[in-house]
Amino acid sequence: MSDEQGRDLSALAGVASAVGALAPPVTIATSLMLYFGWARTAEQARFMGVDVSLFGYSTQDYVLRSIRTLYIPLLVVAAAVLCWLAVHHRVLKVLETRRRGLRVAGRALFATGLAALAAVVVVATVQRAFLPLVVPLVLAVGTVVAAYGAWLTRVTGDAKAPAPPWHNALRKLMVGSMITLALFWELSLYAGVTGRGYADELAATVHTLPRATAYSGESLGIEAPNVVEERLDTGRHRTTGLRLLVRSGGRVFLLHDRWNPVNGRVVVLPDNETVRWQFSR
């Protein structure tokens, strides 16, 4: 094999390694965004008085709907992971020269993580309404800190008989499961808050949605505040007082003027040729 072929193979191996390293984080981020988009949209729909399944959103729709509110938390998590990797790299460098000090630090981290977990469980049990968004976040961070402290204590301790493979595998599974469940719990709570926030924001800005005027051969029979239907001289019906919310899943979703989450109504009409639409500002 020539030197040039060797360099090409090394470059391809580097690209494959980079792609392999990026694939798991991208997959996890996409899954979180999909779940968050669905949870946020479901909470917003519930607050509006409809079920999210009516909208017929696709996977792409849910991911796109999560980007606006989720990219900042994801960036914060990515920055925190990068900082941890930098600290861990430094720990590995001084592992042999400062073994005793790192052992003390590991024990302190382990105790701190366990204390945080115990404290948040007690607070959540006694005062359930106390900062619900903080509880799963502390559970995730406390688990990470305790697990890292336990690892640091093990690698800096005296040589002992190695644990059986199933023990290490079970420990990793439990730690990973707890962190994952806590993060999904956090996302669920955060999605609920943002979903209700979007519903409130929609009520305040419904007047900025496009005006929708429907022309149909038959009466649409819409019974909603501020919606007016009149019969034209041509025999067709014109319905006004509607605002376009979204067009999805073969349906047109509309709100009426001065809609609000308390007593407002969401109008759902089939998206076909029986109704001709006119939109304006």
PDB file of C-alpha atoms in Angstrom:
ATOM      1  CA  MET A   1       0.000   0.000   0.000  1.00  0.00           C
ATOM      2  CA  SER A   2       1.359   3.406  -0.994  1.00  0.00           C
ATOM      3  CA  ASP A   3       1.760   6.323   1.406  1.00  0.00           C
ATOM      4  CA  GLU A   4      -0.957   8.234  -0.437  1.00  0.00           C
ATOM      5  CA  GLN A   5      -3.427   5.366  -0.028  1.00  0.00           C
ATOM      6  CA  GLY A   6      -2.506   5.144   3.625  1.00  0.00           C
ATOM      7  CA  ARG A   7      -3.225   8.834   4.120  1.00  0.00           C
ATOM      8  CA  ASP A   8      -6.571   8.473   2.339  1.00  0.00           C
ATOM      9  CA  LEU A   9      -7.539   5.561   4.564  1.00  0.00           C
ATOM     10  CA  SER A  10      -6.505   7.521   7.655  1.00  0.00           C
ATOM     11  CA  ALA A  11      -8.624  10.464   6.520  1.00  0.00           C
ATOM     12  CA  LEU A  12     -11.619   8.203   5.904  1.00  0.00           C
ATOM     13  CA  ALA A  13     -11.136   6.603   9.303  1.00  0.00           C
ATOM     14  CA  GLY A  14     -11.060  10.063  10.894  1.00  0.00           C
ATOM     15  CA  VAL A  15     -14.290  11.062   9.132  1.00  0.00           C
ATOM     16  CA  ALA A  16     -15.967   7.794  10.161  1.00  0.00           C
ATOM     17  CA  SER A  17     -14.840   8.309  13.751  1.00  0.00           C
ATOM     18  CA  ALA A  18     -16.196  11.869  13.763  1.00  0.00           C
ATOM     19  CA  VAL A  19     -19.529  10.757  12.319  1.00  0.00           C
ATOM     20  CA  GLY A  20     -19.731   7.938  14.864  1.00  0.00           C
ATOM     21  CA  ALA A  21     -19.045  10.382  17.692  1.00  0.00           C
ATOM     22  CA  LEU A  22     -21.674  12.839  16.478  1.00  0.00           C
ATOM     23  CA  ALA A  23     -24.426  10.316  15.734  1.00  0.00           C
ATOM     24  CA  PRO A  24     -25.478   9.486  19.342  1.00  0.00           C
ATOM     25  CA  PRO A  25     -25.748  13.137  20.521  1.00  0.00           C
ATOM     26  CA  VAL A  26     -27.677  14.100  17.375  1.00  0.00           C
ATOM     27  CA  THR A  27     -30.035  11.143  17.831  1.00  0.00           C
ATOM     28  CA  ILE A  28     -30.625  11.976  21.496  1.00  0.00           C
ATOM     29  CA  ALA A  29     -31.165  15.679  20.726  1.00  0.00           C
ATOM     30  CA  THR A  30     -33.644  14.834  17.947  1.00  0.00           C
ATOM     31  CA  SER A  31     -35.559  12.467  20.230  1.00  0.00           C
ATOM     32  CA  LEU A  32     -35.743  15.104  22.961  1.00  0.00           C
ATOM     33  CA  MET A  33     -36.909  17.741  20.486  1.00  0.00           C
ATOM     34  CA  LEU A  34     -39.568  15.392  19.100  1.00  0.00           C
ATOM     35  CA  TYR A  35     -40.870  14.558  22.566  1.00  0.00           C
ATOM     36  CA  PHE A  36     -40.778  18.175  23.674  1.00  0.00           C
ATOM     37  CA  GLY A  37     -42.551  19.365  20.522  1.00  0.00           C
ATOM     38  CA  TRP A  38     -45.311  16.831  21.038  1.00  0.00           C
ATOM     39  CA  ALA A  39     -45.672  17.552  24.775  1.00  0.00           C
ATOM     40  CA  ARG A  40     -45.680  21.314  24.279  1.00  0.00           C
ATOM     41  CA  THR A  41     -48.231  21.135  21.455  1.00  0.00           C
ATOM     42  CA  ALA A  42     -50.392  18.683  23.397  1.00  0.00           C
ATOM     43  CA  GLU A  43     -50.479  20.975  26.446  1.00  0.00           C
ATOM     44  CA  GLN A  44     -51.265  24.005  24.294  1.00  0.00           C
ATOM     45  CA  ALA A  45     -54.054  22.103  22.519  1.00  0.00           C
ATOM     46  CA  ARG A  46     -55.465  20.876  25.837  1.00  0.00           C
ATOM     47  CA  PHE A  47     -55.439  24.416  27.186  1.00  0.00           C
ATOM     48  CA  MET A  48     -57.331  25.501  24.059  1.00  0.00           C
ATOM     49  CA  GLY A  49     -59.949  22.786  24.541  1.00  0.00           C
ATOM     50  CA  VAL A  50     -58.978  20.396  21.726  1.00  0.00           C
ATOM     51  CA  ASP A  51     -56.915  17.218  21.399  1.00  0.00           C
ATOM     52  CA  VAL A  52     -53.523  17.365  19.735  1.00  0.00           C
ATOM     53  CA  SER A  53     -54.390  14.393  17.493  1.00  0.00           C
ATOM     54  CA  LEU A  54     -56.857  16.582  15.590  1.00  0.00           C
ATOM     55  CA  PHE A  55     -54.020  18.618  14.094  1.00  0.00           C
ATOM     56  CA  GLY A  56     -52.423  15.608  12.408  1.00  0.00           C
ATOM     57  CA  TYR A  57     -48.898  16.952  12.833  1.00  0.00           C
ATOM     58  CA  SER A  58     -45.969  14.974  11.443  1.00  0.00           C
ATOM     59  CA  THR A  59     -42.698  14.171  13.192  1.00  0.00           C
ATOM     60  CA  GLN A  60     -41.041  17.063  11.375  1.00  0.00           C
ATOM     61  CA  ASP A  61     -43.780  19.444  12.550  1.00  0.00           C
ATOM     62  CA  TYR A  62     -43.184  18.521  16.189  1.00  0.00           C
ATOM     63  CA  VAL A  63     -39.410  18.938  15.866  1.00  0.00           C
ATOM     64  CA  LEU A  64     -39.788  22.335  14.184  1.00  0.00           C
ATOM     65  CA  ARG A  65     -42.245  23.476  16.852  1.00  0.00           C
ATOM     66  CA  SER A  66     -39.765  22.655  19.596  1.00  0.00           C
ATOM     67  CA  ILE A  67     -36.821  24.576  18.151  1.00  0.00           C
ATOM     68  CA  ARG A  68     -38.003  28.015  19.228  1.00  0.00           C
ATOM     69  CA  THR A  69     -38.098  27.195  22.947  1.00  0.00           C
ATOM     70  CA  LEU A  70     -35.746  24.228  23.263  1.00  0.00           C
ATOM     71  CA  TYR A  71     -32.557  25.252  21.498  1.00  0.00           C
ATOM     72  CA  ILE A  72     -31.423  27.474  24.402  1.00  0.00           C
ATOM     73  CA  PRO A  73     -31.733  24.681  27.033  1.00  0.00           C
ATOM     74  CA  LEU A  74     -29.941  22.293  24.646  1.00  0.00           C
ATOM     75  CA  LEU A  75     -27.132  24.805  24.180  1.00  0.00           C
ATOM     76  CA  VAL A  76     -26.832  25.178  27.960  1.00  0.00           C
ATOM     77  CA  VAL A  77     -26.655  21.386  28.376  1.00  0.00           C
ATOM     78  CA  ALA A  78     -24.050  21.138  25.587  1.00  0.00           C
ATOM     79  CA  ALA A  79     -21.959  23.874  27.228  1.00  0.00           C
ATOM     80  CA  ALA A  80     -22.200  22.103  30.596  1.00  0.00           C
ATOM     81  CA  VAL A  81     -21.076  18.810  29.037  1.00  0.00           C
ATOM     82  CA  LEU A  82     -18.123  20.528  27.353  1.00  0.00           C
ATOM     83  CA  CYS A  83     -17.092  22.087  30.668  1.00  0.00           C
ATOM     84  CA  TRP A  84     -17.350  18.708  32.378  1.00  0.00           C
ATOM     85  CA  LEU A  85     -15.218  17.098  29.656  1.00  0.00           C
ATOM     86  CA  ALA A  86     -12.559  19.775  30.183  1.00  0.00           C
ATOM     87  CA  VAL A  87     -12.561  19.186  33.944  1.00  0.00           C
ATOM     88  CA  HIS A  88     -12.464  15.417  33.438  1.00  0.00           C
ATOM     89  CA  HIS A  89      -9.505  15.749  31.071  1.00  0.00           C
ATOM     90  CA  ARG A  90      -7.676  17.733  33.746  1.00  0.00           C
ATOM     91  CA  VAL A  91      -8.543  15.129  36.374  1.00  0.00           C
ATOM     92  CA  LEU A  92      -7.073  12.371  34.217  1.00  0.00           C
ATOM     93  CA  LYS A  93      -3.846  14.340  33.856  1.00  0.00           C
ATOM     94  CA  VAL A  94      -3.312  14.753  37.600  1.00  0.00           C
ATOM     95  CA  LEU A  95      -4.767  11.367  38.574  1.00  0.00           C
ATOM     96  CA  GLU A  96      -1.399   9.790  39.433  1.00  0.00           C
ATOM     97  CA  THR A  97       0.222  12.787  41.107  1.00  0.00           C
ATOM     98  CA  ARG A  98      -2.706  13.899  43.272  1.00  0.00           C
ATOM     99  CA  ARG A  99      -4.432  10.624  43.970  1.00  0.00           C
ATOM    100  CA  ARG A 100      -5.175  11.329  47.638  1.00  0.00           C
ATOM    101  CA  GLY A 101      -6.632  14.778  47.007  1.00  0.00           C
ATOM    102  CA  LEU A 102      -8.813  13.458  44.189  1.00  0.00           C
ATOM    103  CA  ARG A 103     -10.003  10.650  46.462  1.00  0.00           C
ATOM    104  CA  VAL A 104     -11.180  13.218  49.002  1.00  0.00           C
ATOM    105  CA  ALA A 105     -12.822  15.222  46.218  1.00  0.00           C
ATOM    106  CA  GLY A 106     -14.545  12.091  44.928  1.00  0.00           C
ATOM    107  CA  ARG A 107     -15.978  11.311  48.339  1.00  0.00           C
ATOM    108  CA  ALA A 108     -17.135  14.897  48.713  1.00  0.00           C
ATOM    109  CA  LEU A 109     -18.832  14.801  45.294  1.00  0.00           C
ATOM    110  CA  PHE A 110     -20.490  11.490  46.118  1.00  0.00           C
ATOM    111  CA  ALA A 111     -21.797  12.834  49.433  1.00  0.00           C
ATOM    112  CA  THR A 112     -22.946  16.079  47.808  1.00  0.00           C
ATOM    113  CA  GLY A 113     -24.827  14.222  45.086  1.00  0.00           C
ATOM    114  CA  LEU A 114     -26.561  11.941  47.571  1.00  0.00           C
ATOM    115  CA  ALA A 115     -27.441  14.912  49.796  1.00  0.00           C
ATOM    116  CA  ALA A 116     -28.944  16.761  46.834  1.00  0.00           C
ATOM    117  CA  LEU A 117     -31.011  13.716  45.870  1.00  0.00           C
ATOM    118  CA  ALA A 118     -32.261  13.224  49.433  1.00  0.00           C
ATOM    119  CA  ALA A 119     -33.051  16.907  49.883  1.00  0.00           C
ATOM    120  CA  VAL A 120     -35.043  17.233  46.678  1.00  0.00           C
ATOM    121  CA  VAL A 121     -37.028  14.066  47.456  1.00  0.00           C
ATOM    122  CA  VAL A 122     -37.907  15.409  50.911  1.00  0.00           C
ATOM    123  CA  VAL A 123     -38.842  18.847  49.556  1.00  0.00           C
ATOM    124  CA  ALA A 124     -40.945  17.350  46.748  1.00  0.00           C
ATOM    125  CA  THR A 125     -42.750  15.112  49.256  1.00  0.00           C
ATOM    126  CA  VAL A 126     -43.444  17.811  51.846  1.00  0.00           C
ATOM    127  CA  GLN A 127     -44.089  20.727  49.494  1.00  0.00           C
ATOM    128  CA  ARG A 128     -45.266  19.415  46.138  1.00  0.00           C
ATOM    129  CA  ALA A 129     -45.890  22.865  44.681  1.00  0.00           C
ATOM    130  CA  PHE A 130     -42.350  24.027  45.424  1.00  0.00           C
ATOM    131  CA  LEU A 131     -40.574  24.867  42.143  1.00  0.00           C
ATOM    132  CA  PRO A 132     -41.632  21.731  40.239  1.00  0.00           C
ATOM    133  CA  LEU A 133     -39.164  22.445  37.405  1.00  0.00           C
ATOM    134  CA  VAL A 134     -36.253  22.255  39.851  1.00  0.00           C
ATOM    135  CA  VAL A 135     -37.017  18.768  41.207  1.00  0.00           C
ATOM    136  CA  PRO A 136     -36.181  16.625  38.118  1.00  0.00           C
ATOM    137  CA  LEU A 137     -33.248  18.893  37.272  1.00  0.00           C
ATOM    138  CA  VAL A 138     -31.707  18.386  40.721  1.00  0.00           C
ATOM    139  CA  LEU A 139     -32.363  14.646  40.435  1.00  0.00           C
ATOM    140  CA  ALA A 140     -30.430  14.503  37.148  1.00  0.00           C
ATOM    141  CA  VAL A 141     -27.550  16.704  38.315  1.00  0.00           C
ATOM    142  CA  GLY A 142     -27.345  15.003  41.713  1.00  0.00           C
ATOM    143  CA  THR A 143     -27.157  11.596  40.041  1.00  0.00           C
ATOM    144  CA  VAL A 144     -24.364  12.765  37.744  1.00  0.00           C
ATOM    145  CA  VAL A 145     -22.382  14.290  40.622  1.00  0.00           C
ATOM    146  CA  ALA A 146     -22.814  11.219  42.844  1.00  0.00           C
ATOM    147  CA  ALA A 147     -21.894   8.826  40.024  1.00  0.00           C
ATOM    148  CA  TYR A 148     -18.796  10.819  39.102  1.00  0.00           C
ATOM    149  CA  GLY A 149     -17.759  11.054  42.748  1.00  0.00           C
ATOM    150  CA  ALA A 150     -18.160   7.293  43.126  1.00  0.00           C
ATOM    151  CA  TRP A 151     -16.045   6.692  40.012  1.00  0.00           C
ATOM    152  CA  LEU A 152     -13.354   9.088  41.230  1.00  0.00           C
ATOM    153  CA  THR A 153     -13.279   7.342  44.616  1.00  0.00           C
ATOM    154  CA  ARG A 154     -12.903   3.929  42.981  1.00  0.00           C
ATOM    155  CA  VAL A 155     -10.050   4.859  40.619  1.00  0.00           C
ATOM    156  CA  THR A 156      -8.077   6.601  43.366  1.00  0.00           C
ATOM    157  CA  GLY A 157      -8.619   3.954  46.019  1.00  0.00           C
ATOM    158  CA  ASP A 158      -6.452   1.014  46.899  1.00  0.00           C
ATOM    159  CA  ALA A 159      -6.399  -1.882  44.460  1.00  0.00           C
ATOM    160  CA  LYS A 160      -9.137  -4.350  45.253  1.00  0.00           C
ATOM    161  CA  ALA A 161     -10.800  -7.262  43.550  1.00  0.00           C
ATOM    162  CA  PRO A 162     -12.566  -5.964  40.429  1.00  0.00           C
ATOM    163  CA  ALA A 163     -16.341  -5.959  40.451  1.00  0.00           C
ATOM    164  CA  PRO A 164     -18.053  -8.562  38.253  1.00  0.00           C
ATOM    165  CA  PRO A 165     -19.055  -7.343  34.766  1.00  0.00           C
ATOM    166  CA  TRP A 166     -22.777  -7.580  35.508  1.00  0.00           C
ATOM    167  CA  HIS A 167     -22.295  -5.260  38.508  1.00  0.00           C
ATOM    168  CA  ASN A 168     -20.692  -2.525  36.389  1.00  0.00           C
ATOM    169  CA  ALA A 169     -23.279  -2.967  33.631  1.00  0.00           C
ATOM    170  CA  LEU A 170     -26.170  -2.750  36.097  1.00  0.00           C
ATOM    171  CA  ARG A 171     -24.703   0.357  37.728  1.00  0.00           C
ATOM    172  CA  LYS A 172     -24.328   2.106  34.381  1.00  0.00           C
ATOM    173  CA  LEU A 173     -27.857   1.078  33.382  1.00  0.00           C
ATOM    174  CA  MET A 174     -29.379   2.419  36.586  1.00  0.00           C
ATOM    175  CA  VAL A 175     -27.459   5.697  36.472  1.00  0.00           C
ATOM    176  CA  GLY A 176     -28.272   6.226  32.795  1.00  0.00           C
ATOM    177  CA  SER A 177     -31.938   5.354  33.308  1.00  0.00           C
ATOM    178  CA  MET A 178     -32.307   7.737  36.242  1.00  0.00           C
ATOM    179  CA  ILE A 179     -30.681  10.615  34.346  1.00  0.00           C
ATOM    180  CA  THR A 180     -32.785   9.950  31.239  1.00  0.00           C
ATOM    181  CA  LEU A 181     -36.056   9.701  33.171  1.00  0.00           C
ATOM    182  CA  ALA A 182     -35.265  12.873  35.101  1.00  0.00           C
ATOM    183  CA  LEU A 183     -34.510  14.755  31.874  1.00  0.00           C
ATOM    184  CA  PHE A 184     -37.736  13.590  30.234  1.00  0.00           C
ATOM    185  CA  TRP A 185     -39.631  14.562  33.395  1.00  0.00           C
ATOM    186  CA  GLU A 186     -38.029  17.987  33.231  1.00  0.00           C
ATOM    187  CA  LEU A 187     -38.955  18.304  29.558  1.00  0.00           C
ATOM    188  CA  SER A 188     -42.537  17.305  30.304  1.00  0.00           C
ATOM    189  CA  LEU A 189     -42.898  19.973  32.992  1.00  0.00           C
ATOM    190  CA  TYR A 190     -41.153  22.581  30.863  1.00  0.00           C
ATOM    191  CA  ALA A 191     -43.366  21.698  27.907  1.00  0.00           C
ATOM    192  CA  GLY A 192     -46.452  22.190  30.062  1.00  0.00           C
ATOM    193  CA  VAL A 193     -45.313  25.643  31.141  1.00  0.00           C
ATOM    194  CA  THR A 194     -44.409  26.742  27.606  1.00  0.00           C
ATOM    195  CA  GLY A 195     -47.584  25.217  26.141  1.00  0.00           C
ATOM    196  CA  ARG A 196     -49.793  27.195  28.503  1.00  0.00           C
ATOM    197  CA  GLY A 197     -47.652  30.253  27.822  1.00  0.00           C
ATOM    198  CA  TYR A 198     -48.208  29.894  24.077  1.00  0.00           C
ATOM    199  CA  ALA A 199     -51.962  29.581  24.627  1.00  0.00           C
ATOM    200  CA  ASP A 200     -51.966  32.787  26.684  1.00  0.00           C
ATOM    201  CA  GLU A 201     -49.802  34.508  24.095  1.00  0.00           C
ATOM    202  CA  LEU A 202     -52.196  33.370  21.365  1.00  0.00           C
ATOM    203  CA  ALA A 203     -55.132  34.893  23.243  1.00  0.00           C
ATOM    204  CA  ALA A 204     -53.292  38.223  23.470  1.00  0.00           C
ATOM    205  CA  THR A 205     -52.265  38.233  19.804  1.00  0.00           C
ATOM    206  CA  VAL A 206     -55.264  36.594  18.113  1.00  0.00           C
ATOM    207  CA  HIS A 207     -55.976  39.907  16.388  1.00  0.00           C
ATOM    208  CA  THR A 208     -52.674  39.587  14.520  1.00  0.00           C
ATOM    209  CA  LEU A 209     -53.642  36.289  12.887  1.00  0.00           C
ATOM    210  CA  PRO A 210     -54.785  36.435   9.242  1.00  0.00           C
ATOM    211  CA  ARG A 211     -58.476  37.215   8.776  1.00  0.00           C
ATOM    212  CA  ALA A 212     -60.277  34.303   7.144  1.00  0.00           C
ATOM    213  CA  THR A 213     -63.459  34.755   5.133  1.00  0.00           C
ATOM    214  CA  ALA A 214     -65.219  31.579   4.012  1.00  0.00           C
ATOM    215  CA  TYR A 215     -67.438  31.304   0.934  1.00  0.00           C
ATOM    216  CA  SER A 216     -69.516  28.147   0.718  1.00  0.00           C
ATOM    217  CA  GLY A 217     -72.512  26.801  -1.141  1.00  0.00           C
ATOM    218  CA  GLU A 218     -74.138  25.621   2.063  1.00  0.00           C
ATOM    219  CA  SER A 219     -74.324  27.158   5.504  1.00  0.00           C
ATOM    220  CA  LEU A 220     -71.308  26.221   7.632  1.00  0.00           C
ATOM    221  CA  GLY A 221     -73.378  26.433  10.804  1.00  0.00           C
ATOM    222  CA  ILE A 222     -70.572  27.875  12.917  1.00  0.00           C
ATOM    223  CA  GLU A 223     -71.780  28.918  16.370  1.00  0.00           C
ATOM    224  CA  ALA A 224     -69.008  31.020  17.897  1.00  0.00           C
ATOM    225  CA  PRO A 225     -68.769  34.564  19.281  1.00  0.00           C
ATOM    226  CA  ASN A 226     -68.199  37.323  16.699  1.00  0.00           C
ATOM    227  CA  VAL A 227     -68.706  34.931  13.766  1.00  0.00           C
ATOM    228  CA  VAL A 228     -71.249  36.261  11.251  1.00  0.00           C
ATOM    229  CA  GLU A 229     -72.718  34.295   8.369  1.00  0.00           C
ATOM    230  CA  GLU A 230     -74.753  35.963   5.625  1.00  0.00           C
ATOM    231  CA  ARG A 231     -76.401  34.770   2.443  1.00  0.00           C
ATOM    232  CA  LEU A 232     -75.263  36.618  -0.677  1.00  0.00           C
ATOM    233  CA  ASP A 233     -77.372  37.504  -3.700  1.00  0.00           C
ATOM    234  CA  THR A 234     -75.599  34.744  -5.621  1.00  0.00           C
ATOM    235  CA  GLY A 235     -77.004  32.163  -3.232  1.00  0.00           C
ATOM    236  CA  ARG A 236     -73.644  31.419  -1.610  1.00  0.00           C
ATOM    237  CA  HIS A 237     -72.860  31.936   2.063  1.00  0.00           C
ATOM    238  CA  ARG A 238     -70.139  34.219   3.405  1.00  0.00           C
ATOM    239  CA  THR A 239     -68.773  33.668   6.926  1.00  0.00           C
ATOM    240  CA  THR A 240     -66.632  36.332   8.609  1.00  0.00           C
ATOM    241  CA  GLY A 241     -65.117  36.913  12.039  1.00  0.00           C
ATOM    242  CA  LEU A 242     -62.639  34.049  11.775  1.00  0.00           C
ATOM    243  CA  ARG A 243     -58.865  33.950  12.157  1.00  0.00           C
ATOM    244  CA  LEU A 244     -56.612  31.326  10.591  1.00  0.00           C
ATOM    245  CA  LEU A 245     -54.745  29.285  13.218  1.00  0.00           C
ATOM    246  CA  VAL A 246     -53.164  26.484  11.188  1.00  0.00           C
ATOM    247  CA  ARG A 247     -53.774  24.316   8.157  1.00  0.00           C
ATOM    248  CA  SER A 248     -52.796  20.704   8.783  1.00  0.00           C
ATOM    249  CA  GLY A 249     -53.902  17.107   8.329  1.00  0.00           C
ATOM    250  CA  GLY A 250     -56.541  17.929   5.699  1.00  0.00           C
ATOM    251  CA  ARG A 251     -58.275  20.379   8.027  1.00  0.00           C
ATOM    252  CA  VAL A 252     -58.382  24.124   8.563  1.00  0.00           C
ATOM    253  CA  PHE A 253     -58.232  25.270  12.192  1.00  0.00           C
ATOM    254  CA  LEU A 254     -59.663  28.689  12.953  1.00  0.00           C
ATOM    255  CA  LEU A 255     -60.280  30.925  15.929  1.00  0.00           C
ATOM    256  CA  HIS A 256     -62.910  33.601  16.218  1.00  0.00           C
ATOM    257  CA  ASP A 257     -62.274  37.267  16.932  1.00  0.00           C
ATOM    258  CA  ARG A 258     -61.520  37.977  20.609  1.00  0.00           C
ATOM    259  CA  TRP A 259     -60.840  34.310  21.299  1.00  0.00           C
ATOM    260  CA  ASN A 260     -59.546  33.343  24.758  1.00  0.00           C
ATOM    261  CA  PRO A 261     -58.677  30.002  26.403  1.00  0.00           C
ATOM    262  CA  VAL A 262     -61.499  30.269  28.953  1.00  0.00           C
ATOM    263  CA  ASN A 263     -64.619  30.408  26.786  1.00  0.00           C
ATOM    264  CA  GLY A 264     -63.225  30.554  23.252  1.00  0.00           C
ATOM    265  CA  ARG A 265     -63.940  27.969  20.590  1.00  0.00           C
ATOM    266  CA  VAL A 266     -61.730  26.350  17.994  1.00  0.00           C
ATOM    267  CA  VAL A 267     -63.427  25.897  14.618  1.00  0.00           C
ATOM    268  CA  VAL A 268     -62.350  22.913  12.531  1.00  0.00           C
ATOM    269  CA  LEU A 269     -63.386  22.657   8.883  1.00  0.00           C
ATOM    270  CA  PRO A 270     -62.391  20.180   6.173  1.00  0.00           C
ATOM    271  CA  ASP A 271     -59.777  21.481   3.768  1.00  0.00           C
ATOM    272  CA  ASN A 272     -61.490  20.762   0.451  1.00  0.00           C
ATOM    273  CA  GLU A 273     -63.123  22.500  -2.484  1.00  0.00           C
ATOM    274  CA  THR A 274     -66.512  22.924  -0.777  1.00  0.00           C
ATOM    275  CA  VAL A 275     -65.227  26.084   0.898  1.00  0.00           C
ATOM    276  CA  ARG A 276     -63.372  28.925  -0.821  1.00  0.00           C
ATOM    277  CA  TRP A 277     -61.144  31.000   1.440  1.00  0.00           C
ATOM    278  CA  GLN A 278     -60.086  34.615   1.356  1.00  0.00           C
ATOM    279  CA  PHE A 279     -57.349  35.774   3.699  1.00  0.00           C
ATOM    280  CA  SER A 280     -56.379  39.314   4.616  1.00  0.00           C
ATOM    281  CA  ARG A 281     -54.619  41.249   7.356  1.00  0.00           C
TER     282      ARG A 281
END
